[in-house]
Coordinates of C-alpha atoms (C1' of nucleotides) in Angstrom, one line a residue:
Chain A
M16 CA 100.7 86.3 91.7
W17 CA 100.4 88.6 88.5
H18 CA 104.0 89.5 88.6
D19 CA 104.8 88.4 84.6
E20 CA 103.9 89.5 80.9
A21 CA 101.9 86.5 79.9
A22 CA 99.4 87.3 83.2
F23 CA 98.2 90.2 80.9
G24 CA 95.6 88.3 79.0
V25 CA 94.4 86.6 82.3
L26 CA 94.1 89.9 84.0
L27 CA 91.9 91.2 81.2
K28 CA 89.8 88.2 81.1
H29 CA 88.9 88.1 84.9
S30 CA 88.3 91.7 85.5
A31 CA 85.5 94.3 84.2
V32 CA 85.9 97.7 83.1
L33 CA 84.5 100.2 85.8
D34 CA 81.3 102.3 84.5
R35 CA 80.5 106.1 85.0
S36 CA 78.8 105.3 88.3
F37 CA 81.4 104.3 89.8
Y38 CA 83.1 107.8 89.6
C39 CA 79.6 109.5 90.0
R40 CA 79.9 109.4 93.9
S41 CA 81.5 111.4 96.5
T42 CA 85.2 112.2 96.1
I43 CA 86.1 110.5 99.3
D44 CA 84.3 107.4 98.3
V45 CA 86.0 107.1 95.1
A46 CA 89.4 108.1 96.2
K47 CA 89.0 105.0 98.9
S48 CA 87.1 102.6 96.4
L49 CA 90.2 103.1 93.8
L50 CA 92.9 101.2 96.0
G51 CA 92.8 97.7 95.0
K52 CA 91.8 98.4 91.4
V53 CA 94.0 98.1 88.1
L54 CA 95.1 100.9 86.2
V55 CA 95.4 99.7 82.6
H56 CA 97.0 101.8 79.9
G57 CA 98.1 100.1 76.8
A58 CA 100.4 97.0 77.5
T59 CA 101.2 97.9 80.9
A60 CA 98.9 97.6 84.4
G61 CA 99.2 98.4 88.1
V62 CA 97.1 98.3 91.2
I63 CA 96.3 101.6 92.7
V64 CA 97.4 101.4 96.2
E65 CA 97.5 105.2 97.2
T66 CA 95.2 108.1 96.2
E67 CA 94.4 111.4 97.6
A68 CA 91.0 113.4 97.5
Y69 CA 90.7 116.8 96.2
L70 CA 87.4 118.3 97.2
G71 CA 85.2 121.2 95.7
G72 CA 84.2 123.7 98.1
N73 CA 86.7 125.3 100.4
D74 CA 89.3 123.0 99.6
L75 CA 91.7 125.6 98.6
A76 CA 94.5 123.0 97.8
S77 CA 92.3 121.8 95.1
H78 CA 93.4 123.2 91.3
S79 CA 89.0 123.9 91.1
S80 CA 89.0 126.0 94.3
R81 CA 89.7 128.9 91.7
G82 CA 86.9 127.8 89.6
I83 CA 86.6 127.0 85.8
T84 CA 89.3 127.7 83.5
D85 CA 91.2 126.0 80.9
R86 CA 92.9 124.0 83.1
T87 CA 90.0 123.3 85.3
R88 CA 87.4 122.5 83.0
V89 CA 87.4 118.7 82.9
I90 CA 87.3 118.8 86.9
F91 CA 83.8 120.7 86.4
G92 CA 83.2 117.8 83.6
P93 CA 81.4 114.5 83.6
P94 CA 82.8 111.7 86.0
G95 CA 85.1 108.9 84.7
H96 CA 87.3 111.2 83.0
A97 CA 91.0 111.8 83.3
Y98 CA 92.8 115.1 84.5
V99 CA 96.3 115.1 83.2
Y100 CA 98.1 118.4 84.8
F101 CA 102.0 119.3 84.4
I102 CA 103.9 120.7 87.5
Y103 CA 107.1 121.6 88.8
G104 CA 108.2 122.0 85.3
M105 CA 109.1 118.3 85.1
Y106 CA 106.3 116.0 85.9
E107 CA 102.5 114.7 85.0
C108 CA 100.0 113.7 87.5
L109 CA 97.4 111.6 86.5
N110 CA 93.5 112.4 88.6
L111 CA 90.1 110.8 87.7
V112 CA 87.4 113.0 87.8
A113 CA 84.4 112.2 90.0
E114 CA 81.1 113.4 91.2
P115 CA 78.2 114.4 89.2
E116 CA 78.6 116.7 86.1
G117 CA 79.1 120.5 87.3
V118 CA 80.5 119.4 90.6
P119 CA 84.0 119.6 91.3
G120 CA 85.9 116.5 92.5
C121 CA 88.8 114.3 91.3
V122 CA 90.9 111.7 92.7
L123 CA 95.1 112.0 92.4
I124 CA 96.7 108.3 91.6
R125 CA 99.6 108.8 94.0
A126 CA 101.2 105.1 93.5
L127 CA 101.1 102.1 91.6
E128 CA 102.1 98.5 92.2
P129 CA 103.4 97.4 88.9
V130 CA 101.5 94.1 87.2
A131 CA 101.8 94.0 83.9
G132 CA 104.1 95.3 81.1
I133 CA 106.6 95.6 84.1
A134 CA 109.5 95.4 81.3
I135 CA 108.5 98.3 79.3
M136 CA 108.0 100.5 83.0
R137 CA 111.7 99.5 83.6
E138 CA 112.9 100.8 80.2
R139 CA 110.8 104.3 80.6
R140 CA 112.3 104.4 84.4
P141 CA 115.5 102.9 84.0
R142 CA 116.8 104.6 87.3
A143 CA 114.3 102.8 89.2
K144 CA 116.2 100.0 91.0
K145 CA 113.5 97.8 92.7
L146 CA 110.2 96.8 91.5
E147 CA 108.4 99.4 94.3
D148 CA 110.5 102.4 92.8
L149 CA 108.9 102.0 89.6
A150 CA 105.6 103.7 90.2
S151 CA 105.6 104.9 93.8
G152 CA 104.6 108.3 93.8
P153 CA 102.4 110.2 91.2
G154 CA 105.1 111.5 88.5
K155 CA 107.1 108.2 88.3
L156 CA 103.8 106.4 87.5
T157 CA 102.7 108.7 84.9
I158 CA 106.3 108.1 83.2
A159 CA 106.3 104.3 84.0
M160 CA 103.2 103.9 82.1
N161 CA 103.4 106.7 79.4
I162 CA 100.7 108.8 80.7
T163 CA 101.0 112.5 79.6
R164 CA 98.8 115.7 79.1
R165 CA 97.5 114.0 75.8
D166 CA 95.4 112.4 78.0
N167 CA 94.0 115.0 79.6
G168 CA 89.7 114.8 79.4
K169 CA 90.3 111.4 78.2
D170 CA 87.1 109.0 79.2
V171 CA 88.6 106.2 81.4
T172 CA 85.1 103.9 81.1
H173 CA 86.4 102.8 77.4
G174 CA 89.4 103.1 75.5
P175 CA 93.1 102.5 76.0
L176 CA 93.2 104.4 79.5
T177 CA 90.6 102.3 81.8
V178 CA 90.5 101.2 85.7
R179 CA 89.6 97.7 86.0
S180 CA 88.2 95.8 88.9
F181 CA 88.3 91.9 90.1
P182 CA 84.7 90.9 91.3
K183 CA 86.1 88.7 94.0
T184 CA 88.5 91.1 95.3
K185 CA 87.8 91.9 98.8
Q186 CA 88.3 95.6 100.0
P187 CA 91.9 96.2 101.0
E188 CA 92.7 97.9 104.7
I189 CA 93.1 101.2 104.3
V190 CA 95.1 103.6 105.9
T191 CA 94.2 107.6 106.3
T192 CA 96.4 110.1 106.4
P193 CA 96.9 114.0 105.2
R194 CA 98.0 114.8 101.9
I195 CA 101.3 115.2 100.9
G196 CA 103.2 118.1 99.1
I197 CA 100.7 120.7 99.4
R198 CA 100.9 124.0 101.7
K199 CA 97.0 124.9 101.6
C200 CA 94.7 122.6 104.0
A201 CA 97.5 120.6 104.8
D202 CA 96.0 118.6 107.7
W203 CA 93.4 117.4 106.3
P204 CA 93.0 113.4 106.1
L205 CA 92.1 113.0 102.5
R206 CA 95.4 110.7 101.6
F207 CA 94.4 107.2 101.1
Y208 CA 96.7 104.0 101.1
I209 CA 96.8 100.1 101.4
A210 CA 98.4 99.3 104.7
G211 CA 101.9 97.7 104.3
N212 CA 102.0 97.8 100.8
R213 CA 105.6 98.3 99.5
C214 CA 104.7 100.7 96.5
V215 CA 103.2 103.2 98.4
S216 CA 105.4 106.7 98.1
R217 CA 107.6 108.0 100.4
Chain B
dC23 C1' 120.2 107.5 107.8
dA24 C1' 117.4 113.4 107.1
dA25 C1' 117.9 117.6 105.0
dT26 C1' 118.4 120.1 100.7
dA27 C1' 119.0 122.3 96.2
dG28 C1' 118.4 122.0 91.2
dA29 C1' 115.8 120.8 87.3
dT30 C1' 112.3 123.6 84.4
dC31 C1' 107.6 125.5 82.8
dA32 C1' 102.1 126.1 82.6
dT33 C1' 99.2 128.8 85.0
dC34 C1' 97.7 132.5 87.5
dT35 C1' 98.6 137.5 89.8
Chain C
dG22 C1' 107.3 137.3 88.6
dA23 C1' 106.2 133.8 91.6
dT24 C1' 104.3 129.5 92.5
dG25 C1' 103.6 124.4 92.3
dA26 C1' 99.4 117.7 94.3
dT27 C1' 107.9 116.1 92.2
dC28 C1' 112.0 113.3 91.7
dT29 C1' 116.9 112.9 92.2
dA30 C1' 121.4 113.6 93.3
dT31 C1' 124.3 115.2 96.5
dT32 C1' 125.7 116.7 101.1
dG33 C1' 126.4 116.5 106.0
dC34 C1' 125.6 113.7 110.1

DNA sequence: CAATAGATCATCT
DNA sequence: GATGATCTATTGC
């Protein structure tokens, strides 16, 4: 129902930016709660349909598991900030930092259902044939929404990169599976997606 | 369909 | 010097 450009103004008017308390919870709670929320960057927006939790403690799949370095500093910082990293020499991936300051934990945004700025996203990803190919993966969505390492450390509770919620949206049905593309802790059930959604990655 | 190779570089050992 | 929270094109059945 939002699938056209004019709907962008409606989206902004009827939704509210999530504040820091949303992110200042356990990483798993934040990962699940982000499903159904709307990621907005510039003139593009998409519903978050798939996430993964990367924990502190003994989660060796997490970048934060080796402690604070130049790269992982923001994961240990205050919640509600973006952690963007470069992977495989080609792609950038967007995470949102959870947990109180000093406690590591972040949520990888793995897939979006595009809702506004779709023409712009298609220009950025000309090889995507169908709508569900535009942002159905962590590397795809950063290209479609033009999110790069310049956004690393940015506060997502205000500014050009935010997450919004619609007050009357009910909680979607969530499916839980192991995380994708990792070797360590490969069987931990920390991937979450909206049941039946076509934009979930494969 | 499924499996695999290639692209390409920041980060850490 | 190896690895990796990926994507795409190509090959083979």
